[in-house]
C-alpha positions as a Python dict, from the first residue, in 0.01 Angstrom:
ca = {
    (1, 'X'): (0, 0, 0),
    (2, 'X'): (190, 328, -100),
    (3, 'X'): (180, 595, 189),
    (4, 'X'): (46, 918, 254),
    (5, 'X'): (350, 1132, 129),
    (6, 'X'): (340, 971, -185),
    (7, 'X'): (-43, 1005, -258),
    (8, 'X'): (-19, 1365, -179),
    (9, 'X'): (290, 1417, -354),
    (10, 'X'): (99, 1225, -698),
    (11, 'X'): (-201, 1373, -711),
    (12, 'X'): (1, 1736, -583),
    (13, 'X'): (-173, 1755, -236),
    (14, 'X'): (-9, 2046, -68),
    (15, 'X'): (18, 2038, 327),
    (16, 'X'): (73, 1859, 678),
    (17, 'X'): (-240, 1920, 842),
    (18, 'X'): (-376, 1644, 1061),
    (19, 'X'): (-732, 1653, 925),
    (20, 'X'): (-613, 1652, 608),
    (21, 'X'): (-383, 1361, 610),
    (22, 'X'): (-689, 1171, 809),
    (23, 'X'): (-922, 1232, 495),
    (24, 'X'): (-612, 1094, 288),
    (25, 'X'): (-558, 803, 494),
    (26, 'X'): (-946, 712, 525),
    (27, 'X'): (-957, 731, 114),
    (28, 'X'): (-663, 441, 84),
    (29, 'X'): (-827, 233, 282),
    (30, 'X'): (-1164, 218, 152),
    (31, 'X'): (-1033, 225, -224),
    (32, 'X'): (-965, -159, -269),
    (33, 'X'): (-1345, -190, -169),
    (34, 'X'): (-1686, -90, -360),
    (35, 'X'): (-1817, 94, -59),
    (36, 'X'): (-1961, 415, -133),
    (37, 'X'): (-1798, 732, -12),
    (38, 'X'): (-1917, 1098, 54),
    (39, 'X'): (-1689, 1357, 60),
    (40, 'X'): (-1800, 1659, 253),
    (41, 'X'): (-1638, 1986, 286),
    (42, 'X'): (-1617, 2342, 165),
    (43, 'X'): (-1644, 2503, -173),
    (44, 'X'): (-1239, 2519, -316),
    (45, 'X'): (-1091, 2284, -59),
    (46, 'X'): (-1032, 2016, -321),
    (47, 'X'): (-1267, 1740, -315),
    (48, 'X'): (-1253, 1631, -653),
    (49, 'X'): (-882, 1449, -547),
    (50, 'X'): (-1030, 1222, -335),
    (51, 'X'): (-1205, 1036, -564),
    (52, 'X'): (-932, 1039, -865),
    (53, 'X'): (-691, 865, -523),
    (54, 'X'): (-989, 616, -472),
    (55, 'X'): (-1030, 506, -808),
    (56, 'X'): (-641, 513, -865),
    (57, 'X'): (-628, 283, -581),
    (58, 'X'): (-892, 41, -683),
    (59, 'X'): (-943, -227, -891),
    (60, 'X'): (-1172, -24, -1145),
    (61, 'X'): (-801, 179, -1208),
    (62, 'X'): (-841, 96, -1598),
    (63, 'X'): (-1188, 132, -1629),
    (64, 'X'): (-1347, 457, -1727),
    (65, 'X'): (-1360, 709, -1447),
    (66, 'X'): (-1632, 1001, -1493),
    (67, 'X'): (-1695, 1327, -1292),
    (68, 'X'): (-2035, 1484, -1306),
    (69, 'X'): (-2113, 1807, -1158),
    (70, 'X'): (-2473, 1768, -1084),
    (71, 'X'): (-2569, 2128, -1008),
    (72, 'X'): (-2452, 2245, -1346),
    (73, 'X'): (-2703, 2023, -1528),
    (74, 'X'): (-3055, 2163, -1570),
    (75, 'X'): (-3340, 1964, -1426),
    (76, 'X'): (-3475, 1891, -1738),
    (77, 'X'): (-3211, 1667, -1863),
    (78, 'X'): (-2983, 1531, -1580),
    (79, 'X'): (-3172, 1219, -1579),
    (80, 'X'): (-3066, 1172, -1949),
    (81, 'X'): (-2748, 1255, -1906),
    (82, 'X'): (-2712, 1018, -1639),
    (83, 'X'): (-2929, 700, -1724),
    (84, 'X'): (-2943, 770, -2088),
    (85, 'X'): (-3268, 814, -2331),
    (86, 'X'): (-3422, 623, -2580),
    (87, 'X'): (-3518, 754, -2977),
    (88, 'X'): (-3781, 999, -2929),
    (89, 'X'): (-3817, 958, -2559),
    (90, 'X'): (-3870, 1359, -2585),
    (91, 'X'): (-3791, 1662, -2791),
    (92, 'X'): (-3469, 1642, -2958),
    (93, 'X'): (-3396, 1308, -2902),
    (94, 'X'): (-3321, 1263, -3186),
    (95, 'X'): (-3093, 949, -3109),
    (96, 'X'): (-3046, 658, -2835),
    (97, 'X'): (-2794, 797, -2645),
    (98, 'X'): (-2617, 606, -2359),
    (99, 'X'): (-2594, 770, -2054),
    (100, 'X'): (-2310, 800, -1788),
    (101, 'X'): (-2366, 501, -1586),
    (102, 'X'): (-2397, 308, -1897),
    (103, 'X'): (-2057, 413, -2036),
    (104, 'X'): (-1853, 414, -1670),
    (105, 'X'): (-1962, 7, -1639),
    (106, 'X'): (-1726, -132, -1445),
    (107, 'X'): (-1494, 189, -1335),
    (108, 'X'): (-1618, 492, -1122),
    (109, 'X'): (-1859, 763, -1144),
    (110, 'X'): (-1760, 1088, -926),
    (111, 'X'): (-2101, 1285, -849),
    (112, 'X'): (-2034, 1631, -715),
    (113, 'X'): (-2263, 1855, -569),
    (114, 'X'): (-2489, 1561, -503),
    (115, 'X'): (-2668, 1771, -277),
    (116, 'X'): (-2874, 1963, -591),
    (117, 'X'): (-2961, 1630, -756),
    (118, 'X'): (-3390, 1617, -838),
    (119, 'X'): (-3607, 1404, -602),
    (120, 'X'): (-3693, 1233, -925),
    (121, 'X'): (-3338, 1138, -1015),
    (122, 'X'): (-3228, 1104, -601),
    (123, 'X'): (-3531, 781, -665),
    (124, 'X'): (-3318, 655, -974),
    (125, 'X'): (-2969, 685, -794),
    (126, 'X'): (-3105, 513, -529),
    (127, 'X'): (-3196, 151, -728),
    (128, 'X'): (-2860, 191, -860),
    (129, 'X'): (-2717, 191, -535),
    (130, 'X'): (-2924, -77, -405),
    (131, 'X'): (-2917, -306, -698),
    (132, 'X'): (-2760, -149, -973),
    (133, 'X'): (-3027, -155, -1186),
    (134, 'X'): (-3154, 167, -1429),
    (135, 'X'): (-3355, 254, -1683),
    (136, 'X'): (-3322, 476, -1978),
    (137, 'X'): (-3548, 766, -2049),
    (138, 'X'): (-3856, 675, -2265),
    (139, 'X'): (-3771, 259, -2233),
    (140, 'X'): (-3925, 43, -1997),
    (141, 'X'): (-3636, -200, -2019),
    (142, 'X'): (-3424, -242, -1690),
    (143, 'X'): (-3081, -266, -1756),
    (144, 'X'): (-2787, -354, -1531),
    (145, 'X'): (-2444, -145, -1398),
    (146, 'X'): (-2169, -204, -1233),
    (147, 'X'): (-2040, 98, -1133),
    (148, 'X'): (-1876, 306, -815),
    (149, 'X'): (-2011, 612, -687),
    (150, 'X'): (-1843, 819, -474),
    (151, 'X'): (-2016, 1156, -374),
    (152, 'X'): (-1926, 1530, -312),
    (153, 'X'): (-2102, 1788, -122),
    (154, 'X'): (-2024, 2143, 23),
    (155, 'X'): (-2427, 2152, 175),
    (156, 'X'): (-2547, 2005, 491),
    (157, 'X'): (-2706, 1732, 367),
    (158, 'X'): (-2910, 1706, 708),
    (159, 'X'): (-3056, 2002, 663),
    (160, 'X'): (-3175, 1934, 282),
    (161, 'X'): (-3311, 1618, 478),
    (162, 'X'): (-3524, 1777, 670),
    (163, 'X'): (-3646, 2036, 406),
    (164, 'X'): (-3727, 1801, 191),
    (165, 'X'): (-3481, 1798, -81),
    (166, 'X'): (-3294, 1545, -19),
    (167, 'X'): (-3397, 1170, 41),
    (168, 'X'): (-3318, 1046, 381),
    (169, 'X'): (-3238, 656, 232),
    (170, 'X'): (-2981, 806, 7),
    (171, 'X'): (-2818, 975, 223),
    (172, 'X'): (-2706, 663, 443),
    (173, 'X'): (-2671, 458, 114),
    (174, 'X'): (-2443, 723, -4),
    (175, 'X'): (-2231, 797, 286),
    (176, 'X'): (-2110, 429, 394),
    (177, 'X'): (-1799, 613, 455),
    (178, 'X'): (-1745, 1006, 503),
    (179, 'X'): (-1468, 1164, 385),
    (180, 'X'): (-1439, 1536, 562),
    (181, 'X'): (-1174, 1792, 391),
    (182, 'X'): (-1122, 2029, 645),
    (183, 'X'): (-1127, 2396, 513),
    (184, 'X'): (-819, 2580, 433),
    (185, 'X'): (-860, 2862, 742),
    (186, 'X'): (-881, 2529, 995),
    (187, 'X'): (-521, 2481, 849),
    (188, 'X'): (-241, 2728, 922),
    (189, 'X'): (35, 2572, 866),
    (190, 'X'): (-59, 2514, 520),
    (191, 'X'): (-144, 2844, 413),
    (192, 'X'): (191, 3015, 313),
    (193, 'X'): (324, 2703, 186),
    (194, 'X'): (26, 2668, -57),
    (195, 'X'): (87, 2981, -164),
    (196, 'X'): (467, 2984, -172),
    (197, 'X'): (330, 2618, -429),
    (198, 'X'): (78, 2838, -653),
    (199, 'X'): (348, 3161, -670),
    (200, 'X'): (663, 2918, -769),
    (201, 'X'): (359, 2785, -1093),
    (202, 'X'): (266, 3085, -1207),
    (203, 'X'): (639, 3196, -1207),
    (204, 'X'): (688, 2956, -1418),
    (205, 'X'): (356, 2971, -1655),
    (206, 'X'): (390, 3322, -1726),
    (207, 'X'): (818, 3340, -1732),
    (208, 'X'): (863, 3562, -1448),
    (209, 'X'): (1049, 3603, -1113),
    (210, 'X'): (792, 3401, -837),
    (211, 'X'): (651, 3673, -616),
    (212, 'X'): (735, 3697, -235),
    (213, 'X'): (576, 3772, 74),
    (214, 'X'): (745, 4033, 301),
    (215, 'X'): (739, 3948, 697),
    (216, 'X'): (491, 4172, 795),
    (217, 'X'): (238, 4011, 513),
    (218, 'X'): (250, 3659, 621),
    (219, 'X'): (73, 3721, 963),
    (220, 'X'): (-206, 3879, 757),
    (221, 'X'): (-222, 3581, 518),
    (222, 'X'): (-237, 3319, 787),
    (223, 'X'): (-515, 3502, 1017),
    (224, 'X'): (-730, 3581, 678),
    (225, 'X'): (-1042, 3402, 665),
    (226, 'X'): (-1039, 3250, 302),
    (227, 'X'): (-1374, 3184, 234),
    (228, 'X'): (-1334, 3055, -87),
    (229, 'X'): (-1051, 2822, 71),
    (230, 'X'): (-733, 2673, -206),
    (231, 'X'): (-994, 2843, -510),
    (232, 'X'): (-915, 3204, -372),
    (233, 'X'): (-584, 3141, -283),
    (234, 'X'): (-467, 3067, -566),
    (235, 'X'): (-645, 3317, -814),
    (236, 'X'): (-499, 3542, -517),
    (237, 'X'): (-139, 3462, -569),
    (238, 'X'): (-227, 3450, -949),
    (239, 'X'): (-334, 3792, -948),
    (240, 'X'): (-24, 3920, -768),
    (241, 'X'): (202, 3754, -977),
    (242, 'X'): (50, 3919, -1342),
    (243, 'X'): (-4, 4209, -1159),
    (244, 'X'): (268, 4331, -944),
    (245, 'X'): (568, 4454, -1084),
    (246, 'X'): (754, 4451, -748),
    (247, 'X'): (800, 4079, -672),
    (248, 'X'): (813, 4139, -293),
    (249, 'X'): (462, 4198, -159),
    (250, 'X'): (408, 4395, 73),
    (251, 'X'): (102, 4357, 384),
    (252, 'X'): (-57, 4692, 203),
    (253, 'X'): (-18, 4542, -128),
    (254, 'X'): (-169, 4197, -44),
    (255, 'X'): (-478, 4370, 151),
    (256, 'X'): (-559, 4528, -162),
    (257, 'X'): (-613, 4170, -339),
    (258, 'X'): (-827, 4023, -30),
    (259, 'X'): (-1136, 4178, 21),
    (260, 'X'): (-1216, 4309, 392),
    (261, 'X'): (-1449, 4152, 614),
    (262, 'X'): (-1659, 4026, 314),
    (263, 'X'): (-1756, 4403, 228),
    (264, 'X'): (-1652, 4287, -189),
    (265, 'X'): (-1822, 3990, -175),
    (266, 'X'): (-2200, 3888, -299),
    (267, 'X'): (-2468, 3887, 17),
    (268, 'X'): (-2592, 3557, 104),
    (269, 'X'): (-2965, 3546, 171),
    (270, 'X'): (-3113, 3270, 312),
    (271, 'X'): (-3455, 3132, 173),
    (272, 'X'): (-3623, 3066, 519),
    (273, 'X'): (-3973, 3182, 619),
    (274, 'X'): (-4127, 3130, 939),
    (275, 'X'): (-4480, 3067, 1025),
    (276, 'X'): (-4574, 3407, 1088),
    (277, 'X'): (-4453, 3475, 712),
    (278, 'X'): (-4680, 3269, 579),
    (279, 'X'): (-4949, 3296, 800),
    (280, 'X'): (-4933, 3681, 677),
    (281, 'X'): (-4899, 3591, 359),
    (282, 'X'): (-5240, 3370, 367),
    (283, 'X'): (-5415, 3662, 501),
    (284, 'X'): (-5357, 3877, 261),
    (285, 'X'): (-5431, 3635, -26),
    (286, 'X'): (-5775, 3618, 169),
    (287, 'X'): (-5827, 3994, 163),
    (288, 'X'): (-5751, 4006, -224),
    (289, 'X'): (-5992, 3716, -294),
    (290, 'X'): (-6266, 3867, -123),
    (291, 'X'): (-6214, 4249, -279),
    (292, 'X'): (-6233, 4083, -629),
    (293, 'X'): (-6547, 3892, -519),
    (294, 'X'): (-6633, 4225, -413),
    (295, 'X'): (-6565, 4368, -756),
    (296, 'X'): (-6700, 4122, -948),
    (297, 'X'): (-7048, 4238, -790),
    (298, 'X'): (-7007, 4550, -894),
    (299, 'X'): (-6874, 4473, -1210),
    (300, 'X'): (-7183, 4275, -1255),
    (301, 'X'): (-7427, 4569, -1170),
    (302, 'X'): (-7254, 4801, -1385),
    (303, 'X'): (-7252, 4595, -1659),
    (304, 'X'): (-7639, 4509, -1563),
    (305, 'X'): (-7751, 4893, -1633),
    (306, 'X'): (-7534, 4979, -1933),
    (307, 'X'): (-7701, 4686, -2087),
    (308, 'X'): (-8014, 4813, -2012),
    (309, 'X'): (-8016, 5202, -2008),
    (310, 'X'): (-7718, 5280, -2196),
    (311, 'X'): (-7566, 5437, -1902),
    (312, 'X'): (-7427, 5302, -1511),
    (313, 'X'): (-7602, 5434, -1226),
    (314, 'X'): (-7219, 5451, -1021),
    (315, 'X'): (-7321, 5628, -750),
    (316, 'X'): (-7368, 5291, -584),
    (317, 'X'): (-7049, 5117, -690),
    (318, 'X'): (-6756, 5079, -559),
    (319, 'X'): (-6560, 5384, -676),
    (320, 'X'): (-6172, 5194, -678),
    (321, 'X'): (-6377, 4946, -925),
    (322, 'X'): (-6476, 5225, -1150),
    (323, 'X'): (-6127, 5361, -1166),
    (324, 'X'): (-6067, 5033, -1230),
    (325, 'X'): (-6284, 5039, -1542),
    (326, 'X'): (-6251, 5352, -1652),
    (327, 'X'): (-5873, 5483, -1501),
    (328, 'X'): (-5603, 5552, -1711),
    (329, 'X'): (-5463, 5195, -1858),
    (330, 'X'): (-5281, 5038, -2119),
    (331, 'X'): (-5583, 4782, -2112),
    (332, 'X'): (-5887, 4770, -2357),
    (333, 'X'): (-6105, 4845, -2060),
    (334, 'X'): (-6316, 5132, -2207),
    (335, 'X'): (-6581, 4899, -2376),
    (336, 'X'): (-6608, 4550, -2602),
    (337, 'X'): (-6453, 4651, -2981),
    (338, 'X'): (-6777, 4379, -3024),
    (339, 'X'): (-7109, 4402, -2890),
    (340, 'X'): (-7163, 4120, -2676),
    (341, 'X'): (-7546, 3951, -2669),
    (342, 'X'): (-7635, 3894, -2318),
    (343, 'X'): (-7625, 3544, -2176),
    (344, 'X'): (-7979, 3370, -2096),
    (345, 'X'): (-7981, 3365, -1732),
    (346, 'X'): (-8327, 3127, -1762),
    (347, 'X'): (-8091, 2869, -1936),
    (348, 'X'): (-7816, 2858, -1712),
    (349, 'X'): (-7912, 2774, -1369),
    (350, 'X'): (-7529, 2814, -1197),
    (351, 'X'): (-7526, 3183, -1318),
    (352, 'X'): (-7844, 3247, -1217),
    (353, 'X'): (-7778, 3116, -870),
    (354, 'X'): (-7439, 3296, -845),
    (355, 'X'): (-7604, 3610, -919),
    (356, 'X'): (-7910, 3555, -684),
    (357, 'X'): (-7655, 3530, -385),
    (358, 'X'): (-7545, 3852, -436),
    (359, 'X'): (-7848, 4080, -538),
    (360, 'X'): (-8261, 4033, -590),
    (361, 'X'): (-8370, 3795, -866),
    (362, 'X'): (-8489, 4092, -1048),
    (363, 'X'): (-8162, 4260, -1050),
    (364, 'X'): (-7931, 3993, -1230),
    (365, 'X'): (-8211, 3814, -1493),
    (366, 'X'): (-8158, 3914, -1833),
    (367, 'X'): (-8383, 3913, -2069),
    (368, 'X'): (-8415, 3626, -2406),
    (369, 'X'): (-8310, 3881, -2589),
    (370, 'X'): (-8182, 4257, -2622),
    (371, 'X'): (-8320, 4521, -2859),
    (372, 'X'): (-8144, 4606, -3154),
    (373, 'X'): (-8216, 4966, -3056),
    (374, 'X'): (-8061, 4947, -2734),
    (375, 'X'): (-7707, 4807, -2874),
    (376, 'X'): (-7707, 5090, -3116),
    (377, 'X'): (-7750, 5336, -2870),
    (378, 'X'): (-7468, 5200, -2637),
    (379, 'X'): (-7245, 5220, -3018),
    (380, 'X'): (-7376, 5582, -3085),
    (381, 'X'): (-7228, 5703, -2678),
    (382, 'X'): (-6958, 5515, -2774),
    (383, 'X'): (-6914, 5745, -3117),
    (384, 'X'): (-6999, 6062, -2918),
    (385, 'X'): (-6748, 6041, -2665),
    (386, 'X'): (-6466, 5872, -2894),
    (387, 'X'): (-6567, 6252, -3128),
    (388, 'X'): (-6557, 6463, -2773),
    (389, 'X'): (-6254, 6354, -2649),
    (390, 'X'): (-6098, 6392, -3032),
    (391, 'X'): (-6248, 6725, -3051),
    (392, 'X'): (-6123, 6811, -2725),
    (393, 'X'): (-5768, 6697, -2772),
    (394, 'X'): (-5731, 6852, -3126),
    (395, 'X'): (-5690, 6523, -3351),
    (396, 'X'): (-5403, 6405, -3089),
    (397, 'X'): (-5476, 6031, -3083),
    (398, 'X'): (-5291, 5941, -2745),
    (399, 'X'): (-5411, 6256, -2560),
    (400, 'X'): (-5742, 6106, -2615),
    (401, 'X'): (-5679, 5760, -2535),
    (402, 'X'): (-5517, 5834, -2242),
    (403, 'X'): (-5825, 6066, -2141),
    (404, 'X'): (-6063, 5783, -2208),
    (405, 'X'): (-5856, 5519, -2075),
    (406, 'X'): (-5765, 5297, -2347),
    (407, 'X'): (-5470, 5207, -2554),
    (408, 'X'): (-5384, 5410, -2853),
    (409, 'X'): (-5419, 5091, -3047),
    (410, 'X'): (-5774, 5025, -2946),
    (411, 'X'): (-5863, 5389, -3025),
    (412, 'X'): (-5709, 5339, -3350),
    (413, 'X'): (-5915, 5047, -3433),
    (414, 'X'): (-6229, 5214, -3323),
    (415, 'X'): (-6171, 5527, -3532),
    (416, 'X'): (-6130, 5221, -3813),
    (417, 'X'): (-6411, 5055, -3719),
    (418, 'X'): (-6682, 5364, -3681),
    (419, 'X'): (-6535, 5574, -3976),
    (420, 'X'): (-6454, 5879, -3798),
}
């Protein structure tokens, strides 16, 4: 079995740290098995080496070894991508296509970010784990893997758990053995030398003299938090080293690459409402249902005695609802470009009883029909006050739209439509 210095020295692990070399250590040993691993730890602190060491290790080093980053695959077709889809299984599928666990048969299949995997696909993963069976999008045919999964998360998977999006059973099938990377502020005695590592690289990638940290600087780097862990160290030290033309750094000079106290970087809000939230929330989607019932009654009256007289008798409606109706708007909500015939009330008993809760029989009954008199007279207001407001407004199309509340479009159409 090789050691720990070599593995690290390999796959270019940089440091002493205890945690670290425990997370090392624990990924030798499990590596000859099939046991399922989850490697937990922080965004940048290097996760994706554990894996590469187990499979390395293992005897599925010459088959095919595949890493999948599951939260940059949208939700629409991760399960293809995974499991594979038949001919015309959807749109654009234009082809069988195998998918991941089909083509890793027999080596390993590295999962990061397991944590934003689908419930849907979390219920597919799952039979694969249990008895490696799967089944292709759009095919009904089960088909058998042998593969190795080991998994990657920077999210408490506990806490997804008990939200909801993440599957309790796949969690323990997953995490037979955890794996924790500790982050890169939790180890000290690594920092400098990491970035004494990354400076000596980039010396060499672009042809330059490697950068240097002056004593006063070091303290700094050492107590800084490094949020982004060995990701924002090194684009750090790469920085400095296009940068700077001075190859000594001084603590003033590496401030001004870190930002302070997390003032440069992007807020983090968290999505978390209480019960009062929503209990808020559902009381004010009560109020709004019953104004628009409320509305709707009114709407209904109004309606009622234009149909009838040609004009609303508003002094009993709501008068919000009529500024509704007749406000300013960029909605056709001045009057019907067709004349509508009047529903039979006497033929539909649901209306009728919808509009007898609210208001007296007499009220809400239309008649069979409406006179042919009375529709032209609701067209010929409709003609006078389209001429008015013309009149009025000299000609100037969106004065007068905007003075009888409609869109210039509609008013266009109904100068069209009336021959003015």
């Amino acid at each position: 079995m090789e050691t720990i210095q070599s593995i690290k020295q390999r796959f270019e692990i940089i440091g002493n740290d205890p945690k670290l070399n425990r997370a090392v250590e624990k990924a030798i040993q499990v590596a000859p098995t099939d046991i399922s691993v989850l490697v937990v730890g922080e965004s940048g602190v290097g996760k994706e080496s554990i894996p590469k060491i187990i499979h390395s290790l293992s005897h599925r080093k010459h088959g095919k070894y595949i890493a999948v980053n599951c939260g940059a695959i949208p939700e629409g077709t991760i399960d293809s991508e995974l499991f594979g889809h038949e001919k015309g299984s959807f749109t654009g599928a234009t082809s069988t296509r195998e998918g991941y666990f089909e083509v890793a048969d027999g080596g390993t299949i590295f999962l990061d970010e397991v944590g934003e995997l689908p419930l849907t696909t979390q219920v597919r993963l799952l039979r694969v784990l249990e008895n490696g069976e799967f089944i292709k999008v759009g095919s009904s045919q089960v088909q058998k893997t042998n593969v190795r999964i080991v998994a990657a998360t920077n999210v408490n998977l506990f806490d997804a758990i008990e939200k909801g999006k993440f599957r309790e059973d796949l969690y323990y099938r997953l995490s037979t053995v955890d794996i924790l990377l500790p982050p890169l502020r939790d180890r000290k005695d690594d920092i400098h030398l990491l970035f004494r590592k990354f400076a000596a690289d980039f010396a060499h990638k672009y042809k330059m003299p490697a950068i240097k940290l002056e004593d006063e600087a070091i303290p700094y780097l050492l107590k800084y938090r490094w949020s982004g862990n060995i990701r924002q160290l090194r684009n750090a030290a790469e920085q400095i080293s296009v940068l700077e033309t001075k190859r000594d750094i001084s603590l003033q000079t590496l401030m001004s690459y870190l930002p302070q106290d997390g003032s440069h970087l992007p807020s983090v809000i968290k999505d978390k409402k209480s019960e009062s939230d929503f209990s808020t929330e559902r009381d004010i989607l009560y109020k709004v249902l019953f104004d628009m019932k409320s509305d709707l009654n009114d709407l209904k009256k109004l309606t009622l005695e234009l149909m009838k007289n040609g004009s609303a008798k508003v002094q009993d409606i709501n008068p919000n609802l009529i500024q509704k109706v007749y406000g300013k708007s960029d909605e056709d909500t001045f009057f019907e470009e067709q004349p509508r015939t009047p529903a039979i009330a006497t033929n539909n008993e649901t209306e009728q009883e919808e509009f007898e809760d609210d208001e007296d029989d007499n009220n809400y009954l239309f008649a069979e029909t409406v006179e042919e008199e009375e529709i032209l007279k609701l067209e010929q207001k409709e003609i006078e006050l389209i001429k008015k407001s013309l009149e009025k407004n000299k000609g100037k199309r969106k004065a007068a739209a905007d003075e009888l509340g409609i869109s210039e479009r509609t008013l266009y159409r109904k100068i069209k439509q009336y021959d003015l």
